[in-house]
């Protein structure tokens, strides 16, 4: 029994897409994809990281084939899980649109594009005085270690920001 598909759904999708169909494990991967899709349809997947993994799986598995039920469920869950209040994006660890939406092919992306644009605009405008990107979470322990990790996270957030504005074709 799998209690969460983070990161399994993304890995299963990757294997499905890149494993040769005549590979001895391909039929097992197909079964795993089917099982993951059934799980997604039956369960309330509301944890943003797990949902992101299912969106990744969708990208890998549904290129060129009909995934109507998977698409419909992801559309429903993406709209449910993504925080719509921009003030919460800056003040709490919440599901920002680009933390769940994978690409321009993700179910619901067109409806969520105004929120994606707003998220990226706010992210840019709310950089710190030194130009670094704001880290909206803390560990609540190990303050010296977090101070170092925070600097590294700022670099990761900056790179992710640049990749997102390119990927979603947004001018800042």
mmCIF file of C-alpha atoms in Angstrom:
data_model
loop_
_atom_site.group_PDB
_atom_site.id
_atom_site.type_symbol
_atom_site.label_atom_id
_atom_site.label_comp_id
_atom_site.label_asym_id
_atom_site.label_seq_id
_atom_site.Cartn_x
_atom_site.Cartn_y
_atom_site.Cartn_z
ATOM 1 C CA UNK A 1 0.000 0.000 0.000
ATOM 2 C CA UNK A 2 1.315 3.440 -0.931
ATOM 3 C CA UNK A 3 0.149 6.213 1.397
ATOM 4 C CA UNK A 4 1.551 8.988 -0.792
ATOM 5 C CA UNK A 5 2.705 9.238 -4.372
ATOM 6 C CA UNK A 6 5.339 11.877 -3.641
ATOM 7 C CA UNK A 7 7.664 11.325 -5.539
ATOM 8 C CA UNK A 8 6.466 7.964 -6.891
ATOM 9 C CA UNK A 9 3.931 9.370 -9.383
ATOM 10 C CA UNK A 10 6.563 11.485 -11.123
ATOM 11 C CA UNK A 11 9.062 8.611 -11.191
ATOM 12 C CA UNK A 12 6.475 6.166 -12.546
ATOM 13 C CA UNK A 13 5.554 8.677 -15.251
ATOM 14 C CA UNK A 14 9.201 9.172 -16.169
ATOM 15 C CA UNK A 15 9.739 5.426 -16.464
ATOM 16 C CA UNK A 16 6.583 5.021 -18.552
ATOM 17 C CA UNK A 17 7.767 7.648 -21.008
ATOM 18 C CA UNK A 18 11.408 6.656 -21.341
ATOM 19 C CA UNK A 19 11.460 2.888 -20.812
ATOM 20 C CA UNK A 20 11.323 0.842 -24.016
ATOM 21 C CA UNK A 21 7.999 -0.943 -24.377
ATOM 22 C CA UNK A 22 9.822 -4.250 -24.823
ATOM 23 C CA UNK A 23 11.752 -3.807 -21.567
ATOM 24 C CA UNK A 24 10.881 -6.610 -19.096
ATOM 25 C CA UNK A 25 9.710 -4.043 -16.502
ATOM 26 C CA UNK A 26 7.478 -2.021 -18.844
ATOM 27 C CA UNK A 27 4.320 -4.004 -18.025
ATOM 28 C CA UNK A 28 4.974 -3.417 -14.309
ATOM 29 C CA UNK A 29 5.338 0.305 -14.970
ATOM 30 C CA UNK A 30 2.030 0.296 -16.871
ATOM 31 C CA UNK A 31 0.367 -1.387 -13.889
ATOM 32 C CA UNK A 32 1.924 1.173 -11.548
ATOM 33 C CA UNK A 33 0.605 4.042 -13.696
ATOM 34 C CA UNK A 34 -2.863 2.505 -13.665
ATOM 35 C CA UNK A 35 -2.724 2.051 -9.890
ATOM 36 C CA UNK A 36 -1.543 5.648 -9.392
ATOM 37 C CA UNK A 37 -4.339 7.017 -11.572
ATOM 38 C CA UNK A 38 -6.943 4.985 -9.655
ATOM 39 C CA UNK A 39 -5.501 6.323 -6.388
ATOM 40 C CA UNK A 40 -5.687 9.913 -7.644
ATOM 41 C CA UNK A 41 -9.277 9.512 -8.786
ATOM 42 C CA UNK A 42 -10.410 7.843 -5.542
ATOM 43 C CA UNK A 43 -8.456 9.811 -2.937
ATOM 44 C CA UNK A 44 -8.450 13.477 -1.970
ATOM 45 C CA UNK A 45 -4.919 14.397 -2.922
ATOM 46 C CA UNK A 46 -4.620 17.817 -1.320
ATOM 47 C CA UNK A 47 -0.941 17.888 -0.361
ATOM 48 C CA UNK A 48 0.756 20.215 -2.857
ATOM 49 C CA UNK A 49 3.948 18.210 -3.323
ATOM 50 C CA UNK A 50 2.076 14.984 -4.024
ATOM 51 C CA UNK A 51 -0.267 16.784 -6.426
ATOM 52 C CA UNK A 52 2.747 18.264 -8.214
ATOM 53 C CA UNK A 53 4.059 14.715 -8.715
ATOM 54 C CA UNK A 54 0.768 13.698 -10.326
ATOM 55 C CA UNK A 55 0.983 16.719 -12.626
ATOM 56 C CA UNK A 56 4.512 15.585 -13.537
ATOM 57 C CA UNK A 57 3.169 12.094 -14.240
ATOM 58 C CA UNK A 58 0.473 13.581 -16.469
ATOM 59 C CA UNK A 59 3.162 15.352 -18.501
ATOM 60 C CA UNK A 60 5.069 12.105 -19.034
ATOM 61 C CA UNK A 61 2.171 9.719 -19.592
ATOM 62 C CA UNK A 62 -0.422 11.729 -21.499
ATOM 63 C CA UNK A 63 1.591 13.047 -24.404
ATOM 64 C CA UNK A 64 -0.233 11.884 -27.516
ATOM 65 C CA UNK A 65 -2.872 9.741 -25.748
ATOM 66 C CA UNK A 66 -6.284 10.421 -24.239
ATOM 67 C CA UNK A 67 -6.163 10.827 -20.467
ATOM 68 C CA UNK A 68 -9.623 12.293 -19.995
ATOM 69 C CA UNK A 69 -10.274 10.998 -16.449
ATOM 70 C CA UNK A 70 -6.799 11.881 -15.226
ATOM 71 C CA UNK A 71 -7.019 15.344 -16.782
ATOM 72 C CA UNK A 72 -10.470 15.987 -15.304
ATOM 73 C CA UNK A 73 -9.345 14.939 -11.806
ATOM 74 C CA UNK A 74 -6.158 17.006 -11.963
ATOM 75 C CA UNK A 75 -8.156 20.018 -13.116
ATOM 76 C CA UNK A 76 -10.427 19.622 -10.092
ATOM 77 C CA UNK A 77 -7.592 19.095 -7.606
ATOM 78 C CA UNK A 78 -5.340 21.827 -9.017
ATOM 79 C CA UNK A 79 -8.153 24.339 -8.583
ATOM 80 C CA UNK A 80 -8.883 23.057 -5.082
ATOM 81 C CA UNK A 81 -5.318 22.928 -3.731
ATOM 82 C CA UNK A 82 -3.781 26.094 -5.156
ATOM 83 C CA UNK A 83 -4.024 29.024 -2.747
ATOM 84 C CA UNK A 84 -5.930 31.846 -4.453
ATOM 85 C CA UNK A 85 -5.065 34.571 -1.907
ATOM 86 C CA UNK A 86 -1.838 36.295 -3.034
ATOM 87 C CA UNK A 87 -1.232 37.681 0.476
ATOM 88 C CA UNK A 88 -0.783 34.139 1.788
ATOM 89 C CA UNK A 89 1.869 33.393 -0.875
ATOM 90 C CA UNK A 90 4.158 35.962 0.748
ATOM 91 C CA UNK A 91 3.387 35.234 4.381
ATOM 92 C CA UNK A 92 3.071 31.470 4.634
ATOM 93 C CA UNK A 93 4.137 28.177 3.161
ATOM 94 C CA UNK A 94 1.169 27.665 0.865
ATOM 95 C CA UNK A 95 0.459 26.104 -2.524
ATOM 96 C CA UNK A 96 1.427 28.810 -4.959
ATOM 97 C CA UNK A 97 0.259 28.220 -8.520
ATOM 98 C CA UNK A 98 3.722 27.433 -9.888
ATOM 99 C CA UNK A 99 4.406 24.950 -7.107
ATOM 100 C CA UNK A 100 1.615 22.752 -8.469
ATOM 101 C CA UNK A 101 1.344 23.683 -12.158
ATOM 102 C CA UNK A 102 4.110 21.985 -14.157
ATOM 103 C CA UNK A 103 3.806 23.538 -17.622
ATOM 104 C CA UNK A 104 1.511 25.100 -20.154
ATOM 105 C CA UNK A 105 0.038 21.602 -20.638
ATOM 106 C CA UNK A 106 -1.025 21.118 -16.998
ATOM 107 C CA UNK A 107 -4.802 20.770 -16.559
ATOM 108 C CA UNK A 108 -6.270 24.132 -15.570
ATOM 109 C CA UNK A 109 -3.245 26.224 -16.491
ATOM 110 C CA UNK A 110 -5.187 28.604 -18.731
ATOM 111 C CA UNK A 111 -7.728 29.381 -16.006
ATOM 112 C CA UNK A 112 -4.909 29.806 -13.485
ATOM 113 C CA UNK A 113 -2.669 31.932 -15.715
ATOM 114 C CA UNK A 114 -3.767 35.223 -14.078
ATOM 115 C CA UNK A 115 -2.725 33.778 -10.695
ATOM 116 C CA UNK A 116 0.569 32.524 -12.134
ATOM 117 C CA UNK A 117 1.320 35.987 -13.510
ATOM 118 C CA UNK A 118 0.379 37.598 -10.194
ATOM 119 C CA UNK A 119 2.544 35.132 -8.257
ATOM 120 C CA UNK A 120 5.594 35.844 -10.393
ATOM 121 C CA UNK A 121 5.002 39.611 -10.318
ATOM 122 C CA UNK A 122 4.685 39.602 -6.521
ATOM 123 C CA UNK A 123 7.707 37.351 -6.162
ATOM 124 C CA UNK A 124 9.786 39.792 -8.193
ATOM 125 C CA UNK A 125 8.456 42.901 -6.483
ATOM 126 C CA UNK A 126 8.951 41.491 -2.994
ATOM 127 C CA UNK A 127 12.588 40.595 -3.287
ATOM 128 C CA UNK A 128 14.748 41.575 -0.359
ATOM 129 C CA UNK A 129 16.761 44.811 -0.309
ATOM 130 C CA UNK A 130 19.852 43.016 -1.606
ATOM 131 C CA UNK A 131 17.842 41.652 -4.561
ATOM 132 C CA UNK A 132 17.617 38.149 -3.124
ATOM 133 C CA UNK A 133 14.398 36.222 -3.186
ATOM 134 C CA UNK A 134 12.380 35.988 0.019
ATOM 135 C CA UNK A 135 12.287 32.564 1.704
ATOM 136 C CA UNK A 136 8.766 32.371 3.216
ATOM 137 C CA UNK A 137 9.463 29.563 5.663
ATOM 138 C CA UNK A 138 11.750 28.765 8.546
ATOM 139 C CA UNK A 139 12.752 25.653 10.408
ATOM 140 C CA UNK A 140 12.094 26.964 13.894
ATOM 141 C CA UNK A 141 15.330 25.328 15.030
ATOM 142 C CA UNK A 142 19.041 25.281 14.174
ATOM 143 C CA UNK A 143 19.172 29.044 13.492
ATOM 144 C CA UNK A 144 22.816 29.087 12.366
ATOM 145 C CA UNK A 145 22.286 26.219 9.948
ATOM 146 C CA UNK A 146 19.116 27.811 8.613
ATOM 147 C CA UNK A 147 20.955 31.089 8.014
ATOM 148 C CA UNK A 148 23.348 29.221 5.690
ATOM 149 C CA UNK A 149 20.593 27.152 4.090
ATOM 150 C CA UNK A 150 18.499 30.280 3.554
ATOM 151 C CA UNK A 151 21.217 31.743 1.319
ATOM 152 C CA UNK A 152 21.271 28.558 -0.726
ATOM 153 C CA UNK A 153 17.479 28.561 -0.951
ATOM 154 C CA UNK A 154 17.588 32.147 -2.233
ATOM 155 C CA UNK A 155 19.727 30.948 -5.138
ATOM 156 C CA UNK A 156 17.368 28.056 -5.848
ATOM 157 C CA UNK A 157 14.356 30.395 -5.715
ATOM 158 C CA UNK A 158 16.057 32.877 -8.075
ATOM 159 C CA UNK A 159 16.836 30.166 -10.614
ATOM 160 C CA UNK A 160 13.322 28.729 -10.366
ATOM 161 C CA UNK A 161 11.871 32.212 -10.851
ATOM 162 C CA UNK A 162 13.854 32.734 -14.047
ATOM 163 C CA UNK A 163 12.872 29.308 -15.365
ATOM 164 C CA UNK A 164 9.198 29.978 -14.605
ATOM 165 C CA UNK A 165 9.004 33.340 -16.373
ATOM 166 C CA UNK A 166 10.581 31.689 -19.408
ATOM 167 C CA UNK A 167 8.412 28.569 -19.246
ATOM 168 C CA UNK A 168 5.137 30.435 -18.794
ATOM 169 C CA UNK A 169 6.186 33.172 -21.251
ATOM 170 C CA UNK A 170 5.638 36.021 -18.808
ATOM 171 C CA UNK A 171 7.243 39.439 -19.008
ATOM 172 C CA UNK A 172 8.136 41.026 -15.709
#
